Coordinates of N, CA and C in Angstrom, one line a residue:
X1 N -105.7 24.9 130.9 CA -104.6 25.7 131.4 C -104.6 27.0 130.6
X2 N -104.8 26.8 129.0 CA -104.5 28.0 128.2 C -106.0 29.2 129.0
X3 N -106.9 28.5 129.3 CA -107.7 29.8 129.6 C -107.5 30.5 131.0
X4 N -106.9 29.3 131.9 CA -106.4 30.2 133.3 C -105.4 31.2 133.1
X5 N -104.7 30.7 132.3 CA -103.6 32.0 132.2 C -103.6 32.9 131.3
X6 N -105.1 32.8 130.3 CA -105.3 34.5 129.8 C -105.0 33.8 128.1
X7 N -104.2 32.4 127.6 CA -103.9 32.5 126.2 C -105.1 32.4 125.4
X8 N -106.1 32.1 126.2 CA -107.3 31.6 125.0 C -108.1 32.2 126.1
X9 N -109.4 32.4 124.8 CA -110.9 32.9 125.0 C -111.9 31.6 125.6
X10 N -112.4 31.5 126.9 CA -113.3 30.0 126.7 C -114.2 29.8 125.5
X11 N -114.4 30.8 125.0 CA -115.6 31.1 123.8 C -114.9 30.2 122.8
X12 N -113.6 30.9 122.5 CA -112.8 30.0 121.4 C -112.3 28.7 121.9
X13 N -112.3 28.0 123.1 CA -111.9 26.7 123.5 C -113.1 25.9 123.2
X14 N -114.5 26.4 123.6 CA -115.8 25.7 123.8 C -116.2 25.0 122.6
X15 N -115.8 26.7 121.7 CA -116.4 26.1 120.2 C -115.6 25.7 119.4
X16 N -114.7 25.7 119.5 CA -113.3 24.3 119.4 C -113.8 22.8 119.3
X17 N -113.9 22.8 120.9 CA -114.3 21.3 121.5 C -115.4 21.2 120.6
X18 N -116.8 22.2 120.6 CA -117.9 21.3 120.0 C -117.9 21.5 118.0
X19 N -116.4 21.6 117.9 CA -116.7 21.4 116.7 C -117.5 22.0 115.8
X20 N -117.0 23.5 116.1 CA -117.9 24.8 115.2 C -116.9 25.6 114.7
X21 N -117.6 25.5 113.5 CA -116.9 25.9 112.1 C -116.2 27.3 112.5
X22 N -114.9 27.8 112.1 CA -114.1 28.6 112.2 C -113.4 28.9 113.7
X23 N -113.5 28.1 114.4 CA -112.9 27.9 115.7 C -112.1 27.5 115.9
X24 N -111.1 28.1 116.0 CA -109.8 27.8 116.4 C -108.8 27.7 117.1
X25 N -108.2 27.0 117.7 CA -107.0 27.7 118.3 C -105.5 28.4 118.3
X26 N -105.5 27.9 117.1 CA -104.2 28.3 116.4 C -104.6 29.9 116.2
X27 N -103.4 30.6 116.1 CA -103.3 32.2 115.8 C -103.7 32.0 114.0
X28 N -104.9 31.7 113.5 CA -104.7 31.3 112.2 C -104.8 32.9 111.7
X29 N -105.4 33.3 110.1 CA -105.5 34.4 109.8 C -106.9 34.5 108.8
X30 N -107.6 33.9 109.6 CA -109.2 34.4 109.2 C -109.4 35.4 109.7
X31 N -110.0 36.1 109.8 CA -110.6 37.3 110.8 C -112.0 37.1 111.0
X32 N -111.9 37.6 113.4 CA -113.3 37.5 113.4 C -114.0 39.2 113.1
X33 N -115.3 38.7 113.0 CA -116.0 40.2 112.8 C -116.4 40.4 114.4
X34 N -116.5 41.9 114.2 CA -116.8 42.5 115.1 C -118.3 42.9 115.2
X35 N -119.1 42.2 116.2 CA -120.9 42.4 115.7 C -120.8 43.3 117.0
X36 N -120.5 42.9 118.1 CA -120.5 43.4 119.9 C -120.2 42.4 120.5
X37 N -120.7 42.6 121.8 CA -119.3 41.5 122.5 C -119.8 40.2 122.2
X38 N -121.1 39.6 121.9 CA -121.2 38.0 122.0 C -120.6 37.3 122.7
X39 N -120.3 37.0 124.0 CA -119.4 36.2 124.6 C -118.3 36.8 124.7
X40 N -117.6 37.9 124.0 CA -116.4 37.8 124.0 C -116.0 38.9 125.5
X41 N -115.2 39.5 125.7 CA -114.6 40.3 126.5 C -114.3 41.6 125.5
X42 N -114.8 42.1 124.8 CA -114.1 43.2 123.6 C -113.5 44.9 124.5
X43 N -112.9 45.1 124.2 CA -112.0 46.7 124.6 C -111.6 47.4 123.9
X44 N -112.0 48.3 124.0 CA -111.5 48.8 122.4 C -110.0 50.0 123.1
X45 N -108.9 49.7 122.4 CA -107.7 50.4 123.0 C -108.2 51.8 122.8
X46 N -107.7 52.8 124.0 CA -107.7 53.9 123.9 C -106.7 54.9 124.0
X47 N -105.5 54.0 123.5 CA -104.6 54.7 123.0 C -104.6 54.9 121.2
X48 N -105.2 54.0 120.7 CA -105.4 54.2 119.0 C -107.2 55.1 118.6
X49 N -107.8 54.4 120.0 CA -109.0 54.7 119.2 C -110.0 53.7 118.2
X50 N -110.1 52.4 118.0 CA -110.7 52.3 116.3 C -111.8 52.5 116.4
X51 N -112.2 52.8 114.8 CA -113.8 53.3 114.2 C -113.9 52.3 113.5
X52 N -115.2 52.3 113.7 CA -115.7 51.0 112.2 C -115.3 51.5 110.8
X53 N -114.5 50.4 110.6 CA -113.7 50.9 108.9 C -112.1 50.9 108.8
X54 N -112.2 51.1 110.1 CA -110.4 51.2 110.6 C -109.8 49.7 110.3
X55 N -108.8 49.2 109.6 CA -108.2 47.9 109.7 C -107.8 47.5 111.5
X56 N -108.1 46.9 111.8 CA -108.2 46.1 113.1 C -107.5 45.2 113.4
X57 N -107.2 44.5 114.5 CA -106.5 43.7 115.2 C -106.8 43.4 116.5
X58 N -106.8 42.3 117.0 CA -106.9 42.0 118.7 C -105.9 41.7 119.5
X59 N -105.6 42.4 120.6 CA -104.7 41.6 121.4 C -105.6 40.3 122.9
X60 N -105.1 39.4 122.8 CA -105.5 38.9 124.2 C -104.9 39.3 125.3
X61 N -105.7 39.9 126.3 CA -104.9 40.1 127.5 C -106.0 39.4 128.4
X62 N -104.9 39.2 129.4 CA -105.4 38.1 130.6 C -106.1 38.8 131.5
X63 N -105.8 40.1 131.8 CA -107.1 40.7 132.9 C -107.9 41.3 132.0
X64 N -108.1 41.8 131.3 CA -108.9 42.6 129.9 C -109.6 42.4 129.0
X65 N -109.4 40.8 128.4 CA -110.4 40.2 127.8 C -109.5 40.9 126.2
X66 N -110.3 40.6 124.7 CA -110.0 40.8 123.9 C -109.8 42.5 123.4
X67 N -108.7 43.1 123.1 CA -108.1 44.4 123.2 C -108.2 45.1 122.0
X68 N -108.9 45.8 121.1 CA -109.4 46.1 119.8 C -108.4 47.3 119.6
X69 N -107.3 47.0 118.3 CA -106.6 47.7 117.9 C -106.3 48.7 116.7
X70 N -106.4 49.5 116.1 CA -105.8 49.9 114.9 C -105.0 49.0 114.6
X71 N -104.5 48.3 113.1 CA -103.6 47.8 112.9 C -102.0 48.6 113.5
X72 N -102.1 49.9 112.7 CA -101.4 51.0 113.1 C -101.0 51.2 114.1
X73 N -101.5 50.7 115.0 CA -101.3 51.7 115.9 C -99.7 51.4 116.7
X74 N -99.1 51.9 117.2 CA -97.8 52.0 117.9 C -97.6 51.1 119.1
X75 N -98.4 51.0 120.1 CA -98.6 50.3 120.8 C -98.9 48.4 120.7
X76 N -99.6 48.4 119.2 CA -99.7 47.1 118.4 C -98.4 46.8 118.4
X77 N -97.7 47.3 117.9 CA -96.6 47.1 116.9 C -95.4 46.2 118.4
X78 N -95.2 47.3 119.5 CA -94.7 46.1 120.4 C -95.5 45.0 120.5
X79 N -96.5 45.1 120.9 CA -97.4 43.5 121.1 C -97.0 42.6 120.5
X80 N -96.5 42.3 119.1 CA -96.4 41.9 118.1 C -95.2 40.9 118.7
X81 N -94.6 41.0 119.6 CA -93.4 40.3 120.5 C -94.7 39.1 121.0
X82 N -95.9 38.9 120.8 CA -96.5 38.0 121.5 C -97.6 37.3 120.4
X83 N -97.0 36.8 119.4 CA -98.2 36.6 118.2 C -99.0 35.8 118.3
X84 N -98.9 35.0 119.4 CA -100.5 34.5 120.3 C -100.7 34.6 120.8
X85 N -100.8 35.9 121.2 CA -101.8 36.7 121.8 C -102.4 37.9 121.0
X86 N -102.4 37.4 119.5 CA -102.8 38.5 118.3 C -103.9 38.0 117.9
X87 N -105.1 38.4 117.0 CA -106.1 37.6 116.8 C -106.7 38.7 116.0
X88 N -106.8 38.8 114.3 CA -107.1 39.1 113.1 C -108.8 39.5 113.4
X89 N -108.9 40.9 113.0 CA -110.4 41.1 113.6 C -110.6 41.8 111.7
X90 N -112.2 41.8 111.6 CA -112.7 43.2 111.1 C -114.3 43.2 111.7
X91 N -114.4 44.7 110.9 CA -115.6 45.1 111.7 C -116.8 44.3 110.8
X92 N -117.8 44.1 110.9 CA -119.0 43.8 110.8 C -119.7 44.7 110.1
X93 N -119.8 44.3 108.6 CA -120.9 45.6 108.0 C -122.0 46.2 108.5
X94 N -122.4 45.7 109.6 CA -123.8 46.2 110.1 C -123.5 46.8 111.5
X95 N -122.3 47.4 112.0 CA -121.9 47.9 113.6 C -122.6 48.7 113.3
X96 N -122.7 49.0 114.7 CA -123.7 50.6 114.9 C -122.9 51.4 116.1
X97 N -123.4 52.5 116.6 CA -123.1 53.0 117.7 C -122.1 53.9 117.8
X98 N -121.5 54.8 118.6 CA -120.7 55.8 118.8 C -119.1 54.9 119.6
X99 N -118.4 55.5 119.2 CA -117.0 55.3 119.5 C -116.0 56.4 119.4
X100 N -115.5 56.5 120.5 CA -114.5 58.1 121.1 C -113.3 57.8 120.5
X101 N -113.0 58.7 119.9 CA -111.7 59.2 119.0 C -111.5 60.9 119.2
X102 N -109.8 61.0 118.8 CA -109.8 62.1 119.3 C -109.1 63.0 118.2
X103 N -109.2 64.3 117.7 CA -108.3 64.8 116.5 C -107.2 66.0 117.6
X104 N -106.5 65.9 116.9 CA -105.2 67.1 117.0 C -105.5 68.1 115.7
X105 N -106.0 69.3 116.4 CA -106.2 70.5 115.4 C -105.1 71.8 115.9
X106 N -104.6 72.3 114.9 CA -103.4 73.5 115.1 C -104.0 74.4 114.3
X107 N -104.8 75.4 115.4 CA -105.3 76.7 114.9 C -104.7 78.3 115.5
X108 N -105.0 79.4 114.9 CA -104.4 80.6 115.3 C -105.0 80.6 116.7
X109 N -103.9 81.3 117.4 CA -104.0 81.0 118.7 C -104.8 83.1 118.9
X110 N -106.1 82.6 118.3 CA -107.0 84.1 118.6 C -108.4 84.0 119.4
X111 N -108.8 85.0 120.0 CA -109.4 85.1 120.7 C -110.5 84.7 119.9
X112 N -111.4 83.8 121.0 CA -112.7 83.2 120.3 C -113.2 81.9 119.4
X113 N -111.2 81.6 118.8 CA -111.4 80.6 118.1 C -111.7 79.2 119.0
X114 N -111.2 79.0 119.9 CA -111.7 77.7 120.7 C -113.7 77.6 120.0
X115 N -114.6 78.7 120.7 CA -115.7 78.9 120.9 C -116.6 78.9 119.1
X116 N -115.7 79.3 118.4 CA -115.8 79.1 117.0 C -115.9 77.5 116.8
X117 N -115.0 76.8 117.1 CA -115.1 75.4 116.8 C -115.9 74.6 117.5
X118 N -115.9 75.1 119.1 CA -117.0 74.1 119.8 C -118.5 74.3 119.1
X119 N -119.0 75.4 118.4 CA -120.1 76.1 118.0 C -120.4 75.0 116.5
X120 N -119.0 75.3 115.7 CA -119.2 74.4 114.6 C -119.4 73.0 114.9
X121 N -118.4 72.6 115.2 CA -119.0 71.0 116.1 C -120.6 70.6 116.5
X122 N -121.0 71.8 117.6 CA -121.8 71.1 118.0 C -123.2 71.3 116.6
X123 N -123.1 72.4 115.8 CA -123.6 72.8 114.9 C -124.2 71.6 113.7
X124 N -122.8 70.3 113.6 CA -123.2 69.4 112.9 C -123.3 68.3 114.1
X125 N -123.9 68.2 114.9 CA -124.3 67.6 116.2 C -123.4 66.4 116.7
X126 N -122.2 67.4 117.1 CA -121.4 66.8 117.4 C -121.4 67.2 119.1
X127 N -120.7 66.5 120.2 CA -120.8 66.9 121.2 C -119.2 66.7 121.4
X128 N -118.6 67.4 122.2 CA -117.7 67.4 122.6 C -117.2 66.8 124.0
X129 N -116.4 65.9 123.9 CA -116.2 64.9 125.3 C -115.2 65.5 126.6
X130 N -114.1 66.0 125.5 CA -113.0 66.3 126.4 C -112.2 67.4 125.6
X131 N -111.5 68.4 125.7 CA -110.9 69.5 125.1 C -109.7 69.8 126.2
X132 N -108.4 69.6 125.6 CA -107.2 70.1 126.0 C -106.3 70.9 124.9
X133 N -105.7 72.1 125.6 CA -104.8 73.1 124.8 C -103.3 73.2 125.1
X134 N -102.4 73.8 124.4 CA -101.0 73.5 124.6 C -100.8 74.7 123.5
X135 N -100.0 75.5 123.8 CA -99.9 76.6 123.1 C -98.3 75.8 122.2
X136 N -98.3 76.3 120.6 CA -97.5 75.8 120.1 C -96.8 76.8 119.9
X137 N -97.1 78.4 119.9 CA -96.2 79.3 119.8 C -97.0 80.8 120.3
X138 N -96.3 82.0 119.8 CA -97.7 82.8 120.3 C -98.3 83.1 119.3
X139 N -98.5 82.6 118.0 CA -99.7 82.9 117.3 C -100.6 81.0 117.0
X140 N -100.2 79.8 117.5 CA -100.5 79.1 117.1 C -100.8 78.3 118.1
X141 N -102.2 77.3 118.2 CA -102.4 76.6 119.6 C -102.9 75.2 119.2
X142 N -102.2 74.1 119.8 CA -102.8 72.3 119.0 C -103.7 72.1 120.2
X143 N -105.1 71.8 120.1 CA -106.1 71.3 120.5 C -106.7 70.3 120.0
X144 N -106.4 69.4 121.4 CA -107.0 68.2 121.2 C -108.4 67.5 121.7
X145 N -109.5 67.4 120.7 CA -110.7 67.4 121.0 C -110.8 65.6 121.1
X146 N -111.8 65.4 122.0 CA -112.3 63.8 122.0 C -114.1 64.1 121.7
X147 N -114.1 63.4 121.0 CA -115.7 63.3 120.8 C -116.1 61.6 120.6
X148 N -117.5 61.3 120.2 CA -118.1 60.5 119.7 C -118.4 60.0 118.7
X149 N -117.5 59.2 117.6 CA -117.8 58.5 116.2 C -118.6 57.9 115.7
X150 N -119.4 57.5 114.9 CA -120.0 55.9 114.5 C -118.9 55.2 113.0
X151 N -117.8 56.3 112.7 CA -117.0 55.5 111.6 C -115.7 56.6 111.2
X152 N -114.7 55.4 110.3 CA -113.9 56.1 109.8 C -114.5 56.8 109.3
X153 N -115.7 56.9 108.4 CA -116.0 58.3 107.3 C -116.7 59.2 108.0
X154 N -117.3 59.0 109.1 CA -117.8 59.8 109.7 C -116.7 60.7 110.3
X155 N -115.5 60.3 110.6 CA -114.1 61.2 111.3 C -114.2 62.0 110.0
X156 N -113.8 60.9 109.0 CA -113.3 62.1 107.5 C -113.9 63.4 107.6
X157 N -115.1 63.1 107.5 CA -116.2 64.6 107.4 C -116.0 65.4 108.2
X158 N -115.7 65.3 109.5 CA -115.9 66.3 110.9 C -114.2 66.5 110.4
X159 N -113.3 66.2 109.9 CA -112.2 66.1 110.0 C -111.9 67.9 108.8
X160 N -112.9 66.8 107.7 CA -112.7 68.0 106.5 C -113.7 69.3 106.6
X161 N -114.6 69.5 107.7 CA -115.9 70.8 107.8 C -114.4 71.5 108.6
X162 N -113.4 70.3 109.6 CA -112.8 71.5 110.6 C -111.7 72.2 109.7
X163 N -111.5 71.3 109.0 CA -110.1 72.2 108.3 C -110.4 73.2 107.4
X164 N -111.5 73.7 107.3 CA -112.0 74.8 106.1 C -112.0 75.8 107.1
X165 N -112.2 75.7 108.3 CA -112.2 76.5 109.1 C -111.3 77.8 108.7
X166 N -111.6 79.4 109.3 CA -110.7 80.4 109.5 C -109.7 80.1 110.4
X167 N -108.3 79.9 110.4 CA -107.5 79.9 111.5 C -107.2 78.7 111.6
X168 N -107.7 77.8 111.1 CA -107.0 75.9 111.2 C -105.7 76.0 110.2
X169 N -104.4 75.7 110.8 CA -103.7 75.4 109.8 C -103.8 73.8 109.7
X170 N -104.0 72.6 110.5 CA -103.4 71.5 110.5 C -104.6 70.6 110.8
X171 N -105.0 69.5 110.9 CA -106.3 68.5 111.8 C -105.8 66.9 111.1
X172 N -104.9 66.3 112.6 CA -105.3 64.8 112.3 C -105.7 64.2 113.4
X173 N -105.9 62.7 113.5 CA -106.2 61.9 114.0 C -105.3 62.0 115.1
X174 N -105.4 62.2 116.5 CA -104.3 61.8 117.3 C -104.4 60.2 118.3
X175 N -103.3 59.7 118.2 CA -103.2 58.7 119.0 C -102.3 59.0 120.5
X176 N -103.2 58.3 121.8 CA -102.1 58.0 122.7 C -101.2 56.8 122.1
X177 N -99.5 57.2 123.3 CA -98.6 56.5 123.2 C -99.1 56.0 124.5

C-alpha cells in the first residue's frame, strides 16, 4: 500500500524484505549517499539548486520520485509538515558531473558590463545557461545567471573571480521560492 500511494521507495521496501543491511523503513537518520540514481527516482529541486558538498535532504514525492534538497532551503522547511516523507541524504565522495545553479550578481548598471562578465565566465570555461536582468536603480542592475556546477567549491571560485570584478558590488547564491 505504502508504495501505491508514493510513502515508500520499492527499492527501500525490496531491500527491506530481503534483509539488506541499512534498509529501512522507518524515517531513521542514517543518511543515503548519493552515487546517481541506482534504482532510485532522484530530482534534484530547482528551486534550491544542490551541488555536491551542499548539506542535503530528500523529499518523497508520489509523482516525482526522490526530491534532492538543500537542507536550507525554504521550500524544505514547509515539507517538514511531512517527516515521512523526509529521508537524510549526503553526497557520495566520488559524484561527478555538472549541476545548474544559479548566482544573483548586483553590478553598475554600465554599458558593456553584462558582455564583461559573459566574456569572464566563459574565459574560465564556464557557459552560461540562462541570464535575466531587473534594473535595481539607475546606476545599479541584479543579474541573475544560471550556469553549470560540478560542486559547492567549484560555485565558491566562480563566485569569488566575479566579485573582483569592476562594477560588482554584491554576488550570492540565489534560490527559487
Amino acid at each position: 500500500t505504502d508504495i501505491a500511494l508514493g510513502n515508500q521507495l520499492p527499492q527501500v521496501v525490496a531491500a527491506h524484505l530481503l534483509g539488506q543491511p541499512g534498509a529501512s523503513l522507518e524515517n531513521d537518520h542514517s543518511a543515503m549517499e548519493i552515487k546517481g540514481t541506482e534504482g532510485y527516482v532522484l530530482v534534484y529541486a530547482k528551486c534550491c539548486c544542490p551541488l555536491p558538498g551542499d548539506p542535503i535532504e530528500g523529499f518523497l514525492s508520489p509523482d516525482r520520485g526522490l526530491v534532492v534538497h538543500r537542507e536550507n532551503c525554504r521550500n524544505l522547511s514547509d515539507l517538514r509538515e511531512q517527516p515521512e516523507r523526509l529521508m537524510p541524504l549526503r553526497w557520495d565522495d566520488q559524484i561527478e558531473g555538472l549541476y545548474p545553479v544559479a548566482i544573483r550578481i548586483e553590478m553598475a548598471n554600465k554599458r558593456g558590463m553584462i558582455a564583461t562578465l559573459a566574456t569572464k565566465l566563459s574565459g574560465i570555461g564556464l557557459n552560461i545557461e540562462r541570464i535575466s536582468t531587473q534594473d535595481e536603480s539607475v546606476h545599479f542592475s541584479s543579474i541573475i545567471i544560471e550556469l553549470q556546477l560540478n560542486s559547492r567549491v567549484h560555485l565558491a571560485r566562480v563566485m569569488k573571480r566575479v566579485r573582483v570584478m569592476d562594477g560588482v558590488r554584491k554576488v550570492v547564491r540565489w534560490s527559487r521560492r
